[in-house]
CSV table of C-alpha atoms in Angstrom, one decimal:
chain,number,residue,atom,x,y,z
A,1,UNK,CA,-9.5,132.7,29.7
A,2,UNK,CA,-12.4,132.0,27.6
A,3,UNK,CA,-14.2,135.6,26.8
A,4,UNK,CA,-17.4,134.8,25.0
A,5,UNK,CA,-20.3,133.1,25.7
A,6,UNK,CA,-20.1,130.0,23.2
A,7,UNK,CA,-16.2,129.0,24.5
A,8,UNK,CA,-17.5,129.6,28.3
A,9,UNK,CA,-20.1,127.2,27.6
A,10,UNK,CA,-17.9,124.8,26.2
A,11,UNK,CA,-15.6,125.0,29.2
A,12,UNK,CA,-18.5,124.1,31.5
A,13,UNK,CA,-19.5,121.3,29.1
A,14,UNK,CA,-16.0,119.8,28.7
A,15,UNK,CA,-16.1,120.0,32.7
A,16,UNK,CA,-19.4,118.0,32.8
A,17,UNK,CA,-18.3,115.4,30.3
A,18,UNK,CA,-14.9,115.0,32.5
A,19,UNK,CA,-16.9,114.8,35.8
A,20,UNK,CA,-19.2,112.0,34.3
A,21,UNK,CA,-16.3,109.9,33.1
A,22,UNK,CA,-14.4,110.2,36.4
A,23,UNK,CA,-17.6,109.5,38.4
A,24,UNK,CA,-18.2,106.1,36.1
A,25,UNK,CA,-14.7,105.1,36.3
A,26,UNK,CA,-14.9,105.4,40.2
A,27,UNK,CA,-18.7,104.1,40.4
A,28,UNK,CA,-17.2,100.9,38.5
A,29,UNK,CA,-14.0,100.4,40.8
A,30,UNK,CA,-16.4,100.1,43.8
A,31,UNK,CA,-18.4,97.9,42.2
A,32,UNK,CA,-15.7,95.5,41.2
A,33,UNK,CA,-14.1,96.2,44.5
A,34,UNK,CA,-10.7,97.8,42.9
A,35,UNK,CA,-11.3,101.3,44.6
A,36,UNK,CA,-9.3,102.5,47.8
A,37,UNK,CA,-11.0,101.8,51.1
A,38,UNK,CA,-11.5,105.7,51.4
A,39,UNK,CA,-13.2,105.7,48.1
A,40,UNK,CA,-15.5,102.7,48.4
A,41,UNK,CA,-17.1,104.5,51.3
A,42,UNK,CA,-20.9,105.4,50.4
A,43,UNK,CA,-20.8,108.4,52.1
A,44,UNK,CA,-18.3,109.8,49.2
A,45,UNK,CA,-19.8,110.8,46.2
A,46,UNK,CA,-18.5,109.3,43.0
A,47,UNK,CA,-18.1,112.8,41.5
A,48,UNK,CA,-15.3,113.7,44.2
A,49,UNK,CA,-12.6,111.6,43.0
A,50,UNK,CA,-9.0,113.0,43.2
A,51,UNK,CA,-8.9,113.3,39.5
A,52,UNK,CA,-12.7,114.9,39.4
A,53,UNK,CA,-11.4,117.3,42.3
A,54,UNK,CA,-8.3,118.2,40.1
A,55,UNK,CA,-10.9,118.9,37.1
A,56,UNK,CA,-13.1,121.0,38.8
A,57,UNK,CA,-10.2,123.2,40.6
A,58,UNK,CA,-8.4,123.6,36.9
A,59,UNK,CA,-11.8,124.7,35.1
A,60,UNK,CA,-13.3,127.3,37.9
A,61,UNK,CA,-9.4,129.0,38.1
A,62,UNK,CA,-9.8,129.3,34.2
A,63,UNK,CA,-12.9,130.4,34.0
A,64,UNK,CA,-12.8,132.9,36.9
A,65,UNK,CA,-16.0,135.2,37.1
A,66,UNK,CA,-18.9,133.4,38.2
A,67,UNK,CA,-17.1,130.3,38.9
A,68,UNK,CA,-14.7,131.9,41.2
A,69,UNK,CA,-17.0,134.0,42.9
A,70,UNK,CA,-19.5,131.2,43.7
A,71,UNK,CA,-16.2,129.3,45.0
A,72,UNK,CA,-15.3,132.1,47.4
A,73,UNK,CA,-18.9,132.7,48.7
A,74,UNK,CA,-19.3,128.9,49.5
A,75,UNK,CA,-15.6,128.7,51.2
A,76,UNK,CA,-16.9,130.7,54.2
A,77,UNK,CA,-19.2,127.7,54.8
A,78,UNK,CA,-17.3,125.7,57.5
A,79,UNK,CA,-14.9,123.2,56.2
A,80,UNK,CA,-16.5,120.4,58.4
A,81,UNK,CA,-20.0,121.1,57.2
A,82,UNK,CA,-19.0,119.6,53.8
A,83,UNK,CA,-16.9,117.1,52.2
A,84,UNK,CA,-13.3,117.4,52.8
A,85,UNK,CA,-13.1,116.6,49.0
A,86,UNK,CA,-15.3,120.2,48.6
A,87,UNK,CA,-13.5,121.5,51.0
A,88,UNK,CA,-10.6,121.2,49.2
A,89,UNK,CA,-11.8,122.5,46.1
A,90,UNK,CA,-13.0,125.6,47.5
A,91,UNK,CA,-9.8,126.5,49.4
A,92,UNK,CA,-7.6,126.0,46.0
A,93,UNK,CA,-10.1,127.9,44.1
A,94,UNK,CA,-10.2,130.7,46.7
A,95,UNK,CA,-6.3,130.7,46.8
A,96,UNK,CA,-6.1,130.4,42.6
A,97,UNK,CA,-4.3,133.4,40.4
A,98,UNK,CA,-4.6,132.8,36.8
A,99,UNK,CA,-3.6,136.0,34.8
A,100,UNK,CA,-4.9,136.7,31.5
A,101,UNK,CA,-2.5,137.7,28.5
A,102,UNK,CA,-1.6,141.6,28.1
A,103,UNK,CA,-3.1,141.0,24.7
A,104,UNK,CA,-6.7,140.7,26.2
A,105,UNK,CA,-6.0,143.5,28.6
A,106,UNK,CA,-5.1,145.8,26.1
A,107,UNK,CA,-8.0,145.3,24.2
A,108,UNK,CA,-10.2,146.0,27.1
A,109,UNK,CA,-8.6,149.1,28.0
A,110,UNK,CA,-8.4,150.3,24.3
A,111,UNK,CA,-11.9,149.9,24.5
A,112,UNK,CA,-12.8,151.7,27.7
A,113,UNK,CA,-10.0,154.6,27.7
A,114,UNK,CA,-9.0,154.7,24.1
A,115,UNK,CA,-6.2,153.7,22.0
A,116,UNK,CA,-3.7,156.1,23.5
A,117,UNK,CA,-4.1,155.3,27.0
A,118,UNK,CA,-0.5,154.5,27.6
A,119,UNK,CA,0.4,158.1,26.8
A,120,UNK,CA,-1.1,158.6,30.4
A,121,UNK,CA,1.2,156.7,32.3
A,122,UNK,CA,4.9,157.2,32.8
A,123,UNK,CA,5.1,153.2,32.8
A,124,UNK,CA,2.9,150.4,33.1
A,125,UNK,CA,3.6,146.9,34.0
A,126,UNK,CA,2.4,144.6,31.9
A,127,UNK,CA,3.1,141.8,34.4
A,128,UNK,CA,0.0,141.8,37.1
A,129,UNK,CA,1.0,141.7,40.3
A,130,UNK,CA,-2.5,140.5,41.4
A,131,UNK,CA,-5.7,138.8,40.5
A,132,UNK,CA,-9.2,138.1,41.8
A,133,UNK,CA,-12.4,136.5,40.5
A,134,UNK,CA,-13.3,139.7,38.1
A,135,UNK,CA,-10.1,141.0,37.3
A,136,UNK,CA,-6.3,141.6,37.5
A,137,UNK,CA,-4.4,144.5,39.0
A,138,UNK,CA,-1.3,146.3,37.1
A,139,UNK,CA,1.0,148.3,38.6
A,140,UNK,CA,1.9,151.8,37.2
A,141,UNK,CA,3.0,155.7,37.4
A,142,UNK,CA,0.9,158.3,36.1
A,143,UNK,CA,2.3,160.6,33.7
A,144,UNK,CA,3.3,163.9,34.7
A,145,UNK,CA,0.1,165.9,33.7
A,146,UNK,CA,-2.0,163.4,35.5
A,147,UNK,CA,0.2,163.3,38.7
A,148,UNK,CA,-0.1,167.2,39.0
A,149,UNK,CA,-3.5,167.2,38.9
A,150,UNK,CA,-4.0,164.2,41.5
A,151,UNK,CA,-1.3,164.5,43.8
A,152,UNK,CA,0.6,161.5,43.3
A,153,UNK,CA,2.3,159.2,40.8
A,154,UNK,CA,2.1,155.4,41.8
A,155,UNK,CA,-0.9,153.9,41.0
A,156,UNK,CA,-2.7,150.3,40.6
A,157,UNK,CA,-4.9,149.8,37.4
A,158,UNK,CA,-7.3,147.3,37.8
A,159,UNK,CA,-8.8,145.6,34.5
A,160,UNK,CA,-11.9,143.3,34.4
A,161,UNK,CA,-11.7,140.2,32.5
A,162,UNK,CA,-13.3,140.2,29.4
A,163,UNK,CA,-16.6,138.4,28.8
A,164,UNK,CA,-17.2,137.8,32.6
A,165,UNK,CA,-19.9,140.6,33.0
A,166,UNK,CA,-21.9,139.3,29.9
A,167,UNK,CA,-21.3,135.7,31.1
A,168,UNK,CA,-22.7,135.8,34.6
A,169,UNK,CA,-25.8,134.6,34.4
A,170,UNK,CA,-25.3,131.8,32.0
A,171,UNK,CA,-22.2,130.6,34.0
A,172,UNK,CA,-24.5,130.8,37.0
A,173,UNK,CA,-27.0,128.5,35.5
A,174,UNK,CA,-24.3,126.0,34.2
A,175,UNK,CA,-22.7,125.9,37.6
A,176,UNK,CA,-25.8,125.3,39.4
A,177,UNK,CA,-26.8,122.7,37.1
A,178,UNK,CA,-23.3,120.9,38.1
A,179,UNK,CA,-23.7,121.2,41.5
A,180,UNK,CA,-26.9,119.8,41.6
A,181,UNK,CA,-25.7,116.7,39.4
A,182,UNK,CA,-23.0,115.8,41.4
A,183,UNK,CA,-24.5,116.6,44.7
A,184,UNK,CA,-21.4,118.4,45.9
A,185,UNK,CA,-23.0,120.3,48.7
A,186,UNK,CA,-24.8,119.2,51.8
A,187,UNK,CA,-28.8,119.5,52.4
A,188,UNK,CA,-29.9,122.9,53.8
A,189,UNK,CA,-27.1,125.2,52.6
A,190,UNK,CA,-30.1,126.7,50.1
A,191,UNK,CA,-28.1,126.8,46.7
A,192,UNK,CA,-30.8,128.6,45.0
A,193,UNK,CA,-30.3,131.7,47.5
A,194,UNK,CA,-26.7,131.2,46.9
A,195,UNK,CA,-27.0,131.6,43.2
A,196,UNK,CA,-29.3,134.3,43.6
A,197,UNK,CA,-26.9,136.4,45.7
A,198,UNK,CA,-23.9,135.7,43.9
A,199,UNK,CA,-25.8,137.0,40.7
A,200,UNK,CA,-26.6,140.2,42.3
A,201,UNK,CA,-23.2,140.3,43.9
A,202,UNK,CA,-21.3,139.7,40.6
A,203,UNK,CA,-23.2,142.3,38.5
A,204,UNK,CA,-22.4,145.0,41.3
A,205,UNK,CA,-18.7,144.2,41.1
A,206,UNK,CA,-18.8,144.0,37.5
A,207,UNK,CA,-19.5,147.7,37.5
A,208,UNK,CA,-16.1,149.3,38.1
A,209,UNK,CA,-18.0,152.8,38.4
A,210,UNK,CA,-20.2,151.6,41.2
A,211,UNK,CA,-16.9,150.2,43.0
A,212,UNK,CA,-15.1,153.6,42.5
A,213,UNK,CA,-18.2,155.4,44.1
A,214,UNK,CA,-17.9,152.9,47.1
A,215,UNK,CA,-14.5,153.6,47.5
A,216,UNK,CA,-15.1,157.6,47.2
A,217,UNK,CA,-17.8,157.3,49.8
A,218,UNK,CA,-15.3,155.2,52.1
A,219,UNK,CA,-12.9,157.9,51.8
A,220,UNK,CA,-15.1,160.7,53.0
A,221,UNK,CA,-16.4,158.1,55.9
A,222,UNK,CA,-12.7,157.3,56.9
A,223,UNK,CA,-11.0,160.8,55.6
A,224,UNK,CA,-10.3,161.8,60.1
A,225,UNK,CA,-9.9,158.1,60.7
A,226,UNK,CA,-6.4,157.7,62.6
A,227,UNK,CA,-6.1,153.9,61.6
A,228,UNK,CA,-7.5,153.5,58.2
A,229,UNK,CA,-6.6,155.1,54.9
A,230,UNK,CA,-8.9,154.4,51.4
A,231,UNK,CA,-6.7,154.6,48.0
A,232,UNK,CA,-7.6,158.1,45.9
A,233,UNK,CA,-9.3,157.6,42.7
A,234,UNK,CA,-8.1,158.6,39.7
A,235,UNK,CA,-11.5,159.2,38.0
A,236,UNK,CA,-10.2,160.0,34.5
A,237,UNK,CA,-8.6,157.0,34.1
A,238,UNK,CA,-11.2,154.8,35.2
A,239,UNK,CA,-14.5,153.6,33.6
A,240,UNK,CA,-16.8,150.4,34.0
A,241,UNK,CA,-13.8,147.8,33.4
A,242,UNK,CA,-11.0,149.9,34.4
A,243,UNK,CA,-10.4,151.2,37.6
A,244,UNK,CA,-7.1,153.3,38.7
A,245,UNK,CA,-6.6,154.2,42.3
A,246,UNK,CA,-3.4,155.3,44.4
A,247,UNK,CA,-1.3,152.6,45.2
A,248,UNK,CA,-1.1,151.5,48.6
A,249,UNK,CA,1.9,150.1,50.3
A,250,UNK,CA,1.6,147.5,52.9
A,251,UNK,CA,2.2,143.5,53.7
A,252,UNK,CA,-1.6,141.6,53.4
A,253,UNK,CA,-2.7,140.4,56.7
A,254,UNK,CA,-2.4,137.2,56.1
A,255,UNK,CA,1.0,137.5,56.8
A,256,UNK,CA,0.7,139.0,60.1
A,257,UNK,CA,0.5,136.1,62.3
A,258,UNK,CA,4.3,136.8,62.8
A,259,UNK,CA,4.0,140.4,64.2
A,260,UNK,CA,4.3,140.9,68.1
A,261,UNK,CA,1.3,140.5,70.2
A,262,UNK,CA,0.6,144.2,70.4
A,263,UNK,CA,0.7,144.5,66.9
A,264,UNK,CA,-1.7,141.6,66.6
A,265,UNK,CA,-3.9,143.2,69.3
A,266,UNK,CA,-4.0,146.6,67.2
A,267,UNK,CA,-4.8,145.1,63.9
A,268,UNK,CA,-7.7,142.9,65.5
A,269,UNK,CA,-9.1,145.5,67.6
A,270,UNK,CA,-9.6,147.9,64.9
A,271,UNK,CA,-10.5,145.5,62.2
A,272,UNK,CA,-13.5,144.5,64.8
A,273,UNK,CA,-14.4,148.1,65.1
A,274,UNK,CA,-14.4,148.9,61.5
A,275,UNK,CA,-16.8,146.0,61.0
A,276,UNK,CA,-19.3,147.3,63.6
A,277,UNK,CA,-18.9,150.8,62.1
A,278,UNK,CA,-19.7,149.8,59.1
A,279,UNK,CA,-23.1,148.1,60.2
A,280,UNK,CA,-24.1,150.5,63.1
A,281,UNK,CA,-22.5,153.8,62.0
A,282,UNK,CA,-21.8,153.9,58.3
A,283,UNK,CA,-24.8,152.0,57.5
A,284,UNK,CA,-22.5,150.9,54.2
A,285,UNK,CA,-20.4,147.8,54.3
A,286,UNK,CA,-17.8,146.3,52.4
A,287,UNK,CA,-18.5,142.9,52.5
A,288,UNK,CA,-15.4,141.1,51.2
A,289,UNK,CA,-13.7,139.4,54.0
A,290,UNK,CA,-10.3,138.8,52.0
A,291,UNK,CA,-7.6,139.4,54.1
A,292,UNK,CA,-5.7,140.7,51.1
A,293,UNK,CA,-8.2,143.4,51.0
A,294,UNK,CA,-6.4,144.8,53.9
A,295,UNK,CA,-2.7,146.2,54.1
A,296,UNK,CA,-0.9,146.5,57.5
A,297,UNK,CA,1.8,149.6,56.9
A,298,UNK,CA,4.4,149.0,59.9
A,299,UNK,CA,5.9,152.2,58.9
A,300,UNK,CA,2.8,154.0,59.6
A,301,UNK,CA,0.3,152.1,61.5
A,302,UNK,CA,-2.1,152.6,59.2
A,303,UNK,CA,-4.1,149.9,57.6
A,304,UNK,CA,-5.3,150.4,54.0
A,305,UNK,CA,-8.5,149.1,52.8
A,306,UNK,CA,-8.7,147.6,48.7
A,307,UNK,CA,-11.6,146.5,46.4
A,308,UNK,CA,-14.7,147.9,47.3
A,309,UNK,CA,-16.8,146.2,44.5
A,310,UNK,CA,-19.1,144.1,47.3
A,311,UNK,CA,-19.8,147.2,49.3
A,312,UNK,CA,-23.4,147.7,50.0
A,313,UNK,CA,-25.8,149.5,52.2
A,314,UNK,CA,-28.4,147.3,54.2
A,315,UNK,CA,-32.3,148.4,54.7
A,316,UNK,CA,-32.9,150.4,58.2
A,317,UNK,CA,-35.7,147.9,59.3
A,318,UNK,CA,-32.9,145.0,58.6
A,319,UNK,CA,-30.4,146.9,60.7
A,320,UNK,CA,-32.8,147.4,63.8
A,321,UNK,CA,-33.6,143.6,63.9
A,322,UNK,CA,-30.1,142.3,63.6
A,323,UNK,CA,-29.1,144.8,66.4
A,324,UNK,CA,-31.4,143.2,68.6
A,325,UNK,CA,-30.4,140.2,67.7
A,326,UNK,CA,-26.8,141.0,68.1
A,327,UNK,CA,-27.6,142.8,71.6
A,328,UNK,CA,-29.8,139.6,72.9
A,329,UNK,CA,-26.8,137.6,72.1
A,330,UNK,CA,-24.5,139.9,74.1
A,331,UNK,CA,-27.2,139.6,77.3
A,332,UNK,CA,-27.2,135.9,77.0
A,333,UNK,CA,-31.2,136.2,76.5
A,334,UNK,CA,-32.2,133.1,74.8
A,335,UNK,CA,-35.7,134.1,74.5
A,336,UNK,CA,-35.0,137.4,72.8
A,337,UNK,CA,-32.8,135.8,70.4
A,338,UNK,CA,-35.4,133.6,69.5
A,339,UNK,CA,-37.6,136.4,69.0
A,340,UNK,CA,-35.6,138.5,67.2
A,341,UNK,CA,-34.2,135.9,64.7
A,342,UNK,CA,-38.0,134.9,64.1
A,343,UNK,CA,-38.2,138.3,63.4
A,344,UNK,CA,-35.5,138.8,61.1
A,345,UNK,CA,-36.3,135.4,59.1
A,346,UNK,CA,-34.1,133.1,60.5
A,347,UNK,CA,-37.0,131.1,61.9
A,348,UNK,CA,-40.4,130.4,60.9
A,349,UNK,CA,-41.9,129.6,64.3
A,350,UNK,CA,-42.3,126.0,63.3
A,351,UNK,CA,-38.9,124.6,63.5
A,352,UNK,CA,-38.2,121.2,65.6
A,353,UNK,CA,-37.0,122.3,69.0
A,354,UNK,CA,-33.6,120.9,68.2
A,355,UNK,CA,-33.3,123.2,65.3
A,356,UNK,CA,-34.5,126.2,67.4
A,357,UNK,CA,-32.1,125.3,69.9
A,358,UNK,CA,-29.1,124.6,67.6
A,359,UNK,CA,-29.8,128.2,66.2
A,360,UNK,CA,-30.2,129.9,69.3
A,361,UNK,CA,-26.9,128.4,70.7
A,362,UNK,CA,-25.0,129.1,67.5
A,363,UNK,CA,-26.3,133.0,67.9
A,364,UNK,CA,-25.2,132.9,71.7
A,365,UNK,CA,-21.9,131.8,70.6
A,366,UNK,CA,-21.3,134.5,68.2
A,367,UNK,CA,-22.3,136.9,71.2
A,368,UNK,CA,-19.5,135.7,73.6
A,369,UNK,CA,-16.8,137.9,72.7
A,370,UNK,CA,-19.2,140.9,73.3
A,371,UNK,CA,-20.4,139.3,76.3
A,372,UNK,CA,-17.0,139.3,77.8
A,373,UNK,CA,-16.1,141.8,80.2
A,374,UNK,CA,-12.7,143.6,79.3
A,375,UNK,CA,-10.4,141.9,76.7
A,376,UNK,CA,-11.5,139.2,74.8
A,377,UNK,CA,-8.9,136.6,73.6
A,378,UNK,CA,-9.2,135.5,70.2
A,379,UNK,CA,-6.3,133.1,71.1
A,380,UNK,CA,-7.9,130.9,73.1
A,381,UNK,CA,-11.7,130.8,72.5
A,382,UNK,CA,-14.0,128.0,71.7
A,383,UNK,CA,-17.0,130.0,69.7
A,384,UNK,CA,-15.9,128.8,66.1
A,385,UNK,CA,-15.9,125.1,67.1
A,386,UNK,CA,-19.2,125.4,69.3
A,387,UNK,CA,-20.9,127.2,66.0
A,388,UNK,CA,-19.1,124.4,63.7
A,389,UNK,CA,-20.9,121.6,66.1
A,390,UNK,CA,-24.5,123.5,65.2
A,391,UNK,CA,-24.1,123.2,62.0
A,392,UNK,CA,-25.1,119.7,60.6
A,393,UNK,CA,-28.2,120.3,62.9
A,394,UNK,CA,-29.0,123.4,61.3
A,395,UNK,CA,-28.6,122.1,58.1
A,396,UNK,CA,-30.5,118.8,58.6
A,397,UNK,CA,-33.6,120.7,60.1
A,398,UNK,CA,-33.7,124.4,59.0
A,399,UNK,CA,-36.9,125.6,57.2
A,400,UNK,CA,-36.2,128.7,55.7
A,401,UNK,CA,-33.1,130.1,54.2
A,402,UNK,CA,-31.5,132.6,56.0
A,403,UNK,CA,-32.2,136.5,55.4
A,404,UNK,CA,-30.5,137.4,51.8
A,405,UNK,CA,-28.7,140.5,53.5
A,406,UNK,CA,-26.7,137.9,55.9
A,407,UNK,CA,-25.0,136.1,53.0
A,408,UNK,CA,-22.4,139.2,52.6
A,409,UNK,CA,-22.8,140.4,55.9
A,410,UNK,CA,-21.9,137.2,57.7
A,411,UNK,CA,-19.1,137.0,55.6
A,412,UNK,CA,-17.5,140.2,56.5
A,413,UNK,CA,-18.4,139.3,60.1
A,414,UNK,CA,-17.4,135.9,60.5
A,415,UNK,CA,-14.0,137.0,58.4
A,416,UNK,CA,-13.2,139.6,61.2
A,417,UNK,CA,-13.7,136.7,63.9
A,418,UNK,CA,-11.1,134.3,61.8
A,419,UNK,CA,-9.0,136.8,61.4
A,420,UNK,CA,-8.8,137.6,65.2
A,421,UNK,CA,-8.5,134.1,65.8
A,422,UNK,CA,-5.8,133.9,63.1
A,423,UNK,CA,-4.0,136.6,64.7
A,424,UNK,CA,-4.7,135.5,68.5
A,425,UNK,CA,-5.7,139.1,68.9
A,426,UNK,CA,-7.0,140.1,72.6
A,427,UNK,CA,-9.5,142.6,71.6
A,428,UNK,CA,-12.1,144.9,74.0
A,429,UNK,CA,-15.2,143.4,72.0
A,430,UNK,CA,-17.6,144.6,74.7
A,431,UNK,CA,-16.4,147.8,74.9
A,432,UNK,CA,-16.4,148.6,71.1
A,433,UNK,CA,-19.6,147.2,70.6
A,434,UNK,CA,-21.2,149.3,73.4
A,435,UNK,CA,-19.2,152.4,72.6
A,436,UNK,CA,-20.6,152.0,68.5
A,437,UNK,CA,-24.4,150.7,69.2
A,438,UNK,CA,-24.9,153.3,71.8
A,439,UNK,CA,-25.0,155.5,68.9
A,440,UNK,CA,-27.2,154.2,66.7
A,441,UNK,CA,-30.6,155.7,66.4
A,442,UNK,CA,-33.6,152.8,65.6
A,443,UNK,CA,-36.2,153.5,62.8
A,444,UNK,CA,-38.3,155.0,65.6
A,445,UNK,CA,-36.0,157.3,67.2
A,446,UNK,CA,-34.8,155.0,69.9
A,447,UNK,CA,-31.4,154.2,71.5
A,448,UNK,CA,-29.9,151.6,73.4
A,449,UNK,CA,-29.0,152.5,76.9
A,450,UNK,CA,-26.2,150.8,78.6
């Protein structure tokens, strides 16, 4: 992986040149009539040829960092709101897993923990077992002295990719130029805002000390929880670029479709509960919905939480208004949805009627699981398709970008919904919503009464 700014700039530059030549070739084919029927469609960008899709995926997965993070952020957008080609790029980038060689890992750990860091471990597997946009994870066992101090021996050691933190701003600027040049994204997605949010979150996620604090905080918040468990930190073997924590056993939830209906209901119910608790009880949320961040242990029935780099709090006034939006959606109150959406900043009040209607329709759809009394069956839902149908209208007619807090919040909330849909889970959504939000205290001291 390129680790300095010059080499990373070279890779972005070579990608731009490659895309340019690919687009020129495709344009020539279309002009001459030699392209395929699909490629000759005027609605398809000359940049989005098969060769260029492969170029983008190859470069972004090699660059990691900002490139991969932005791809992951954009990949939560509904795939039908953008071209099939860019949807494929985002899906392939999301699923990519390129590792850096152990020589680069050792340089980072030497600098962060000292040259004798291996002496603190009884064993350290040089081959990583997981990779993400910011770093990769190695399995290890603690030496006897450290093991006695922390009370466990098997650990996961996350090591940040070299050069990622120092290249965030330049990488995002280069990516923005590429996306604008190639017109890869539909209008109305407010790329500037996505870049700004990605920039802030990347700086957060590159600070492993911040993540360690968030992990410790969640450990405290969930200490008595009957379902969720949080890894324990090994603070003496952690730093700004290295994070060592207890190894958690379990299977990724992306493999949970094969469980019995009872287990799928159990997982879906508690994931939805946690999402609501994070918002209106803890007021502190881990906003990365990647299913690999949740491990289900079939033997204990516990769900382990991983990766706290995207954890954040929300301003109290934002939570007050957001709860009012969700409550209006649960009640099916169109006027209240419109009012609180304007108060929150989703609407300006000057939108065309078609935009206001599409927005309110989508909010009401999101509230549908909470509006249903008893058990809501995510295996027989139409929320996702109904929201999807409103997206083109909102992209075309919206006058203002969504509130910045909602980029990360909706990433998590949509992740919870999509997981429940994937599991075909049956969840008592209204009971969860009422039980958690009835304990929430607004800024003026008021509480909801059901």
